[in-house]
PDB file of C-alpha atoms in Angstrom:
ATOM      1  CA  UNK A   1      30.820  -9.025  -4.163  1.00  0.00           C
ATOM      2  CA  UNK A   2      27.432  -8.141  -2.634  1.00  0.00           C
ATOM      3  CA  UNK A   3      27.523  -4.477  -3.678  1.00  0.00           C
ATOM      4  CA  UNK A   4      27.442  -3.292  -0.061  1.00  0.00           C
ATOM      5  CA  UNK A   5      30.579  -1.411   0.920  1.00  0.00           C
ATOM      6  CA  UNK A   6      31.892  -0.795   4.413  1.00  0.00           C
ATOM      7  CA  UNK A   7      34.749   1.388   5.577  1.00  0.00           C
ATOM      8  CA  UNK A   8      37.163   1.045   7.154  1.00  0.00           C
ATOM      9  CA  UNK A   9      37.993  -2.665   6.895  1.00  0.00           C
ATOM     10  CA  UNK A  10      39.960  -2.624  10.112  1.00  0.00           C
ATOM     11  CA  UNK A  11      39.967  -0.223  13.034  1.00  0.00           C
ATOM     12  CA  UNK A  12      42.152  -0.343  16.112  1.00  0.00           C
ATOM     13  CA  UNK A  13      41.458   2.034  18.949  1.00  0.00           C
ATOM     14  CA  UNK A  14      41.699   2.392  22.708  1.00  0.00           C
ATOM     15  CA  UNK A  15      39.132   2.038  25.469  1.00  0.00           C
ATOM     16  CA  UNK A  16      37.079   5.157  26.041  1.00  0.00           C
ATOM     17  CA  UNK A  17      37.385   6.339  22.459  1.00  0.00           C
ATOM     18  CA  UNK A  18      34.688   6.940  19.849  1.00  0.00           C
ATOM     19  CA  UNK A  19      34.627   5.571  16.315  1.00  0.00           C
ATOM     20  CA  UNK A  20      32.373   5.814  13.269  1.00  0.00           C
ATOM     21  CA  UNK A  21      31.746   2.957  10.884  1.00  0.00           C
ATOM     22  CA  UNK A  22      30.386   3.698   7.448  1.00  0.00           C
ATOM     23  CA  UNK A  23      28.165   1.695   5.139  1.00  0.00           C
ATOM     24  CA  UNK A  24      27.055   2.308   1.573  1.00  0.00           C
ATOM     25  CA  UNK A  25      24.108   0.135   0.531  1.00  0.00           C
ATOM     26  CA  UNK A  26      23.667  -1.505  -2.841  1.00  0.00           C
ATOM     27  CA  UNK A  27      22.432   0.832  -5.526  1.00  0.00           C
ATOM     28  CA  UNK A  28      18.659   1.134  -5.195  1.00  0.00           C
ATOM     29  CA  UNK A  29      18.428  -0.363  -1.717  1.00  0.00           C
ATOM     30  CA  UNK A  30      16.503   1.791   0.745  1.00  0.00           C
ATOM     31  CA  UNK A  31      17.115  -0.126   3.945  1.00  0.00           C
ATOM     32  CA  UNK A  32      20.256  -0.657   5.987  1.00  0.00           C
ATOM     33  CA  UNK A  33      20.830  -3.083   8.856  1.00  0.00           C
ATOM     34  CA  UNK A  34      23.682  -3.209  11.340  1.00  0.00           C
ATOM     35  CA  UNK A  35      24.900  -6.394  13.003  1.00  0.00           C
ATOM     36  CA  UNK A  36      27.595  -7.171  15.548  1.00  0.00           C
ATOM     37  CA  UNK A  37      29.491 -10.454  15.352  1.00  0.00           C
ATOM     38  CA  UNK A  38      31.545 -11.291  18.408  1.00  0.00           C
ATOM     39  CA  UNK A  39      33.171 -14.547  19.446  1.00  0.00           C
ATOM     40  CA  UNK A  40      31.076 -15.022  22.563  1.00  0.00           C
ATOM     41  CA  UNK A  41      27.704 -13.752  21.332  1.00  0.00           C
ATOM     42  CA  UNK A  42      27.608 -14.706  17.680  1.00  0.00           C
ATOM     43  CA  UNK A  43      25.782 -12.543  15.158  1.00  0.00           C
ATOM     44  CA  UNK A  44      23.379 -10.035  16.709  1.00  0.00           C
ATOM     45  CA  UNK A  45      21.007  -7.613  15.043  1.00  0.00           C
ATOM     46  CA  UNK A  46      21.578  -4.033  16.211  1.00  0.00           C
ATOM     47  CA  UNK A  47      19.339  -1.669  14.265  1.00  0.00           C
ATOM     48  CA  UNK A  48      17.573  -1.104  10.946  1.00  0.00           C
ATOM     49  CA  UNK A  49      16.889   2.035   8.950  1.00  0.00           C
ATOM     50  CA  UNK A  50      14.556   2.459   6.040  1.00  0.00           C
ATOM     51  CA  UNK A  51      14.792   5.538   3.827  1.00  0.00           C
ATOM     52  CA  UNK A  52      16.316   7.591   6.611  1.00  0.00           C
ATOM     53  CA  UNK A  53      13.997   6.499   9.401  1.00  0.00           C
ATOM     54  CA  UNK A  54      14.681   4.006  12.173  1.00  0.00           C
ATOM     55  CA  UNK A  55      12.501   0.950  11.585  1.00  0.00           C
ATOM     56  CA  UNK A  56      13.592  -1.734  14.047  1.00  0.00           C
ATOM     57  CA  UNK A  57      15.881  -1.970  17.024  1.00  0.00           C
ATOM     58  CA  UNK A  58      17.692  -4.982  18.407  1.00  0.00           C
ATOM     59  CA  UNK A  59      20.334  -5.356  21.084  1.00  0.00           C
ATOM     60  CA  UNK A  60      21.970  -2.001  20.530  1.00  0.00           C
ATOM     61  CA  UNK A  61      23.700  -0.447  23.524  1.00  0.00           C
ATOM     62  CA  UNK A  62      22.969   3.134  24.555  1.00  0.00           C
ATOM     63  CA  UNK A  63      26.635   3.968  23.827  1.00  0.00           C
ATOM     64  CA  UNK A  64      25.972   3.080  20.186  1.00  0.00           C
ATOM     65  CA  UNK A  65      23.962   5.149  17.750  1.00  0.00           C
ATOM     66  CA  UNK A  66      23.304   5.076  14.049  1.00  0.00           C
ATOM     67  CA  UNK A  67      21.744   7.128  11.330  1.00  0.00           C
ATOM     68  CA  UNK A  68      20.930   6.910   7.660  1.00  0.00           C
ATOM     69  CA  UNK A  69      21.579   9.954   5.542  1.00  0.00           C
ATOM     70  CA  UNK A  70      19.564  11.362   2.594  1.00  0.00           C
ATOM     71  CA  UNK A  71      21.945   9.666   0.156  1.00  0.00           C
ATOM     72  CA  UNK A  72      21.069   6.412   1.996  1.00  0.00           C
ATOM     73  CA  UNK A  73      24.505   5.681   3.346  1.00  0.00           C
ATOM     74  CA  UNK A  74      24.583   4.877   7.037  1.00  0.00           C
ATOM     75  CA  UNK A  75      26.958   5.404   9.918  1.00  0.00           C
ATOM     76  CA  UNK A  76      27.251   3.481  13.161  1.00  0.00           C
ATOM     77  CA  UNK A  77      28.781   5.480  15.989  1.00  0.00           C
ATOM     78  CA  UNK A  78      30.330   3.644  18.904  1.00  0.00           C
ATOM     79  CA  UNK A  79      31.379   5.685  21.929  1.00  0.00           C
ATOM     80  CA  UNK A  80      33.026   5.101  25.320  1.00  0.00           C
ATOM     81  CA  UNK A  81      34.469   1.963  23.810  1.00  0.00           C
ATOM     82  CA  UNK A  82      35.141  -1.058  26.002  1.00  0.00           C
ATOM     83  CA  UNK A  83      37.265  -4.135  25.383  1.00  0.00           C
ATOM     84  CA  UNK A  84      34.082  -6.141  24.882  1.00  0.00           C
ATOM     85  CA  UNK A  85      33.096  -4.016  21.909  1.00  0.00           C
ATOM     86  CA  UNK A  86      35.831  -5.665  19.867  1.00  0.00           C
ATOM     87  CA  UNK A  87      33.956  -7.475  17.097  1.00  0.00           C
ATOM     88  CA  UNK A  88      33.106  -7.609  13.434  1.00  0.00           C
ATOM     89  CA  UNK A  89      30.418  -5.110  12.513  1.00  0.00           C
ATOM     90  CA  UNK A  90      28.385  -5.939   9.437  1.00  0.00           C
ATOM     91  CA  UNK A  91      26.092  -3.762   7.451  1.00  0.00           C
ATOM     92  CA  UNK A  92      23.448  -5.259   5.207  1.00  0.00           C
ATOM     93  CA  UNK A  93      21.033  -3.633   2.806  1.00  0.00           C
ATOM     94  CA  UNK A  94      17.744  -4.539   1.201  1.00  0.00           C
ATOM     95  CA  UNK A  95      15.620  -2.843  -1.407  1.00  0.00           C
ATOM     96  CA  UNK A  96      12.267  -3.194   0.335  1.00  0.00           C
ATOM     97  CA  UNK A  97      13.068  -3.134   4.048  1.00  0.00           C
ATOM     98  CA  UNK A  98      12.568  -6.866   4.414  1.00  0.00           C
ATOM     99  CA  UNK A  99      15.464  -8.683   6.020  1.00  0.00           C
ATOM    100  CA  UNK A 100      14.788 -11.770   3.908  1.00  0.00           C
ATOM    101  CA  UNK A 101      16.176  -9.888   0.901  1.00  0.00           C
ATOM    102  CA  UNK A 102      19.224  -8.407   2.611  1.00  0.00           C
ATOM    103  CA  UNK A 103      22.775  -8.561   1.322  1.00  0.00           C
ATOM    104  CA  UNK A 104      25.705  -8.305   3.712  1.00  0.00           C
ATOM    105  CA  UNK A 105      28.808  -6.190   3.329  1.00  0.00           C
ATOM    106  CA  UNK A 106      32.317  -7.481   4.078  1.00  0.00           C
ATOM    107  CA  UNK A 107      32.344  -6.046   7.590  1.00  0.00           C
ATOM    108  CA  UNK A 108      34.543  -3.770   9.679  1.00  0.00           C
ATOM    109  CA  UNK A 109      36.781  -5.429  12.232  1.00  0.00           C
ATOM    110  CA  UNK A 110      37.016  -3.282  15.365  1.00  0.00           C
ATOM    111  CA  UNK A 111      39.722  -3.979  17.906  1.00  0.00           C
ATOM    112  CA  UNK A 112      39.603  -2.100  21.200  1.00  0.00           C
ATOM    113  CA  UNK A 113      42.859  -2.225  23.171  1.00  0.00           C
TER     114      UNK A 113
ATOM    115  CA  UNK B   1      12.457 -12.871  22.674  1.00  0.00           C
ATOM    116  CA  UNK B   2      13.462 -15.600  20.271  1.00  0.00           C
ATOM    117  CA  UNK B   3      16.327 -17.944  21.142  1.00  0.00           C
ATOM    118  CA  UNK B   4      17.998 -19.987  18.417  1.00  0.00           C
ATOM    119  CA  UNK B   5      20.354 -22.826  19.278  1.00  0.00           C
ATOM    120  CA  UNK B   6      22.613 -24.402  16.683  1.00  0.00           C
ATOM    121  CA  UNK B   7      24.545 -27.680  16.720  1.00  0.00           C
ATOM    122  CA  UNK B   8      27.223 -28.761  16.235  1.00  0.00           C
ATOM    123  CA  UNK B   9      29.634 -25.881  16.640  1.00  0.00           C
ATOM    124  CA  UNK B  10      32.202 -27.632  14.444  1.00  0.00           C
ATOM    125  CA  UNK B  11      31.751 -30.379  11.894  1.00  0.00           C
ATOM    126  CA  UNK B  12      34.430 -32.170   9.927  1.00  0.00           C
ATOM    127  CA  UNK B  13      33.498 -34.445   7.013  1.00  0.00           C
ATOM    128  CA  UNK B  14      35.271 -36.176   4.184  1.00  0.00           C
ATOM    129  CA  UNK B  15      34.737 -34.839   0.685  1.00  0.00           C
ATOM    130  CA  UNK B  16      31.704 -36.510  -0.844  1.00  0.00           C
ATOM    131  CA  UNK B  17      30.026 -37.214   2.489  1.00  0.00           C
ATOM    132  CA  UNK B  18      26.879 -35.489   3.733  1.00  0.00           C
ATOM    133  CA  UNK B  19      26.732 -32.822   6.428  1.00  0.00           C
ATOM    134  CA  UNK B  20      23.783 -31.976   8.642  1.00  0.00           C
ATOM    135  CA  UNK B  21      23.469 -28.910  10.856  1.00  0.00           C
ATOM    136  CA  UNK B  22      20.532 -28.546  13.251  1.00  0.00           C
ATOM    137  CA  UNK B  23      18.842 -25.561  14.837  1.00  0.00           C
ATOM    138  CA  UNK B  24      16.048 -25.188  17.343  1.00  0.00           C
ATOM    139  CA  UNK B  25      14.011 -22.087  18.046  1.00  0.00           C
ATOM    140  CA  UNK B  26      11.847 -21.058  20.948  1.00  0.00           C
ATOM    141  CA  UNK B  27       9.199 -18.673  19.598  1.00  0.00           C
ATOM    142  CA  UNK B  28       6.327 -20.437  17.881  1.00  0.00           C
ATOM    143  CA  UNK B  29       5.534 -17.161  16.085  1.00  0.00           C
ATOM    144  CA  UNK B  30       8.725 -17.441  14.021  1.00  0.00           C
ATOM    145  CA  UNK B  31       7.802 -18.135  10.434  1.00  0.00           C
ATOM    146  CA  UNK B  32      10.910 -17.615   8.333  1.00  0.00           C
ATOM    147  CA  UNK B  33      14.150 -19.594   8.622  1.00  0.00           C
ATOM    148  CA  UNK B  34      17.152 -18.653   6.475  1.00  0.00           C
ATOM    149  CA  UNK B  35      20.580 -20.242   6.336  1.00  0.00           C
ATOM    150  CA  UNK B  36      23.718 -18.209   5.687  1.00  0.00           C
ATOM    151  CA  UNK B  37      27.206 -19.230   4.620  1.00  0.00           C
ATOM    152  CA  UNK B  38      30.116 -17.100   5.768  1.00  0.00           C
ATOM    153  CA  UNK B  39      33.468 -17.590   4.114  1.00  0.00           C
ATOM    154  CA  UNK B  40      36.646 -16.300   5.687  1.00  0.00           C
ATOM    155  CA  UNK B  41      36.882 -12.515   5.483  1.00  0.00           C
ATOM    156  CA  UNK B  42      33.421 -12.091   3.983  1.00  0.00           C
ATOM    157  CA  UNK B  43      29.939 -11.253   5.159  1.00  0.00           C
ATOM    158  CA  UNK B  44      27.219 -13.908   5.490  1.00  0.00           C
ATOM    159  CA  UNK B  45      25.515 -14.926   2.265  1.00  0.00           C
ATOM    160  CA  UNK B  46      22.018 -16.390   2.062  1.00  0.00           C
ATOM    161  CA  UNK B  47      22.148 -19.916   0.649  1.00  0.00           C
ATOM    162  CA  UNK B  48      18.644 -21.235   1.262  1.00  0.00           C
ATOM    163  CA  UNK B  49      15.563 -20.354   3.264  1.00  0.00           C
ATOM    164  CA  UNK B  50      12.264 -21.887   4.252  1.00  0.00           C
ATOM    165  CA  UNK B  51       8.959 -20.490   5.392  1.00  0.00           C
ATOM    166  CA  UNK B  52       6.668 -22.035   7.962  1.00  0.00           C
ATOM    167  CA  UNK B  53       4.104 -23.216   5.426  1.00  0.00           C
ATOM    168  CA  UNK B  54       6.657 -25.557   3.844  1.00  0.00           C
ATOM    169  CA  UNK B  55       8.267 -28.680   5.323  1.00  0.00           C
ATOM    170  CA  UNK B  56      11.231 -29.075   2.994  1.00  0.00           C
ATOM    171  CA  UNK B  57      13.057 -27.151   0.320  1.00  0.00           C
ATOM    172  CA  UNK B  58      15.894 -28.244  -1.968  1.00  0.00           C
ATOM    173  CA  UNK B  59      18.378 -26.405  -4.123  1.00  0.00           C
ATOM    174  CA  UNK B  60      20.834 -28.698  -5.866  1.00  0.00           C
ATOM    175  CA  UNK B  61      23.093 -30.174  -3.153  1.00  0.00           C
ATOM    176  CA  UNK B  62      21.540 -28.305  -0.255  1.00  0.00           C
ATOM    177  CA  UNK B  63      18.203 -28.816   1.439  1.00  0.00           C
ATOM    178  CA  UNK B  64      16.446 -27.480   4.491  1.00  0.00           C
ATOM    179  CA  UNK B  65      13.775 -29.240   6.531  1.00  0.00           C
ATOM    180  CA  UNK B  66      11.433 -27.696   9.067  1.00  0.00           C
ATOM    181  CA  UNK B  67       9.491 -29.347  11.867  1.00  0.00           C
ATOM    182  CA  UNK B  68       7.165 -26.697  13.281  1.00  0.00           C
ATOM    183  CA  UNK B  69       5.769 -28.945  15.973  1.00  0.00           C
ATOM    184  CA  UNK B  70       9.198 -29.683  17.391  1.00  0.00           C
ATOM    185  CA  UNK B  71      10.469 -26.189  16.558  1.00  0.00           C
ATOM    186  CA  UNK B  72      13.572 -27.321  14.772  1.00  0.00           C
ATOM    187  CA  UNK B  73      15.012 -27.012  11.301  1.00  0.00           C
ATOM    188  CA  UNK B  74      18.056 -28.511   9.639  1.00  0.00           C
ATOM    189  CA  UNK B  75      20.462 -27.853   6.797  1.00  0.00           C
ATOM    190  CA  UNK B  76      21.550 -30.827   4.718  1.00  0.00           C
ATOM    191  CA  UNK B  77      24.502 -30.662   2.341  1.00  0.00           C
ATOM    192  CA  UNK B  78      25.086 -33.702   0.151  1.00  0.00           C
ATOM    193  CA  UNK B  79      28.207 -34.633  -1.822  1.00  0.00           C
ATOM    194  CA  UNK B  80      30.257 -32.098   0.099  1.00  0.00           C
ATOM    195  CA  UNK B  81      33.134 -30.354  -1.642  1.00  0.00           C
ATOM    196  CA  UNK B  82      36.132 -28.472  -0.192  1.00  0.00           C
ATOM    197  CA  UNK B  83      34.538 -25.172  -1.253  1.00  0.00           C
ATOM    198  CA  UNK B  84      31.665 -25.924   1.134  1.00  0.00           C
ATOM    199  CA  UNK B  85      34.098 -25.290   3.995  1.00  0.00           C
ATOM    200  CA  UNK B  86      32.807 -22.199   5.811  1.00  0.00           C
ATOM    201  CA  UNK B  87      30.804 -21.114   8.843  1.00  0.00           C
ATOM    202  CA  UNK B  88      27.075 -21.701   8.501  1.00  0.00           C
ATOM    203  CA  UNK B  89      24.470 -19.745  10.456  1.00  0.00           C
ATOM    204  CA  UNK B  90      20.805 -20.477  10.886  1.00  0.00           C
ATOM    205  CA  UNK B  91      18.332 -17.769  11.815  1.00  0.00           C
ATOM    206  CA  UNK B  92      14.700 -17.364  12.776  1.00  0.00           C
ATOM    207  CA  UNK B  93      12.509 -14.406  12.115  1.00  0.00           C
ATOM    208  CA  UNK B  94       9.061 -12.980  12.689  1.00  0.00           C
ATOM    209  CA  UNK B  95       7.843  -9.400  12.997  1.00  0.00           C
ATOM    210  CA  UNK B  96       7.468  -8.971   9.244  1.00  0.00           C
ATOM    211  CA  UNK B  97      11.035 -10.177   8.734  1.00  0.00           C
ATOM    212  CA  UNK B  98      12.645  -7.075  10.211  1.00  0.00           C
ATOM    213  CA  UNK B  99      14.614  -8.829  12.935  1.00  0.00           C
ATOM    214  CA  UNK B 100      16.671 -11.956  12.598  1.00  0.00           C
ATOM    215  CA  UNK B 101      17.818 -14.071  15.522  1.00  0.00           C
ATOM    216  CA  UNK B 102      20.901 -16.036  14.592  1.00  0.00           C
ATOM    217  CA  UNK B 103      22.287 -19.307  15.835  1.00  0.00           C
ATOM    218  CA  UNK B 104      25.858 -19.405  17.100  1.00  0.00           C
ATOM    219  CA  UNK B 105      27.272 -20.851  13.872  1.00  0.00           C
ATOM    220  CA  UNK B 106      28.766 -24.143  12.700  1.00  0.00           C
ATOM    221  CA  UNK B 107      32.250 -24.309  11.281  1.00  0.00           C
ATOM    222  CA  UNK B 108      32.190 -26.927   8.532  1.00  0.00           C
ATOM    223  CA  UNK B 109      35.483 -28.388   7.354  1.00  0.00           C
ATOM    224  CA  UNK B 110      35.396 -30.592   4.273  1.00  0.00           C
ATOM    225  CA  UNK B 111      38.575 -32.636   3.989  1.00  0.00           C
ATOM    226  CA  UNK B 112      39.727 -33.465   0.450  1.00  0.00           C
TER     227      UNK B 112
END
């Protein structure tokens, strides 16, 4: 158990809908990362937050947004969902904002029908 | 941006044999190369990493080698055990380690 928690574990929804994925970092970690793992594109970095502020951005679509709250938990919002958004979404956290010290959560499996 | 290619996509070995997974990267500025193991239903877990100022690093049965000139790095697992069965990802990073670019993954199956 990495100490990073993600809810829900599974999410099934329809095209056009909006969902929110939640991540709680390890105790003491200030930074949160979001990744998307799909069958055809592998594991892709989406976005990073450090102590509430956006620090780095990867291949995140405009339909997706994220934020990190004062208690350091983070939410990833996915809107206008398409079939291709079906994937595993991982959150990772690190204490110092460096990805080389990140720990991954168990992921949320999103299925868009 | 960085492009990381990983081979093979699947690898099947007999217990006790060695396994080698190879990755190439495109950006010569990349200077940090981690390897992750992902077991079924779990998130990736860092198993070993190497920085560009080092050519080889070992940790018990696993080792990583880096050839900066050729821009490739490899994961070596010796004396494989069934519990080594998992998907392994390589990654490359620069930009103060904030962004990782992952390979496509190798599914390793160790047959008892």
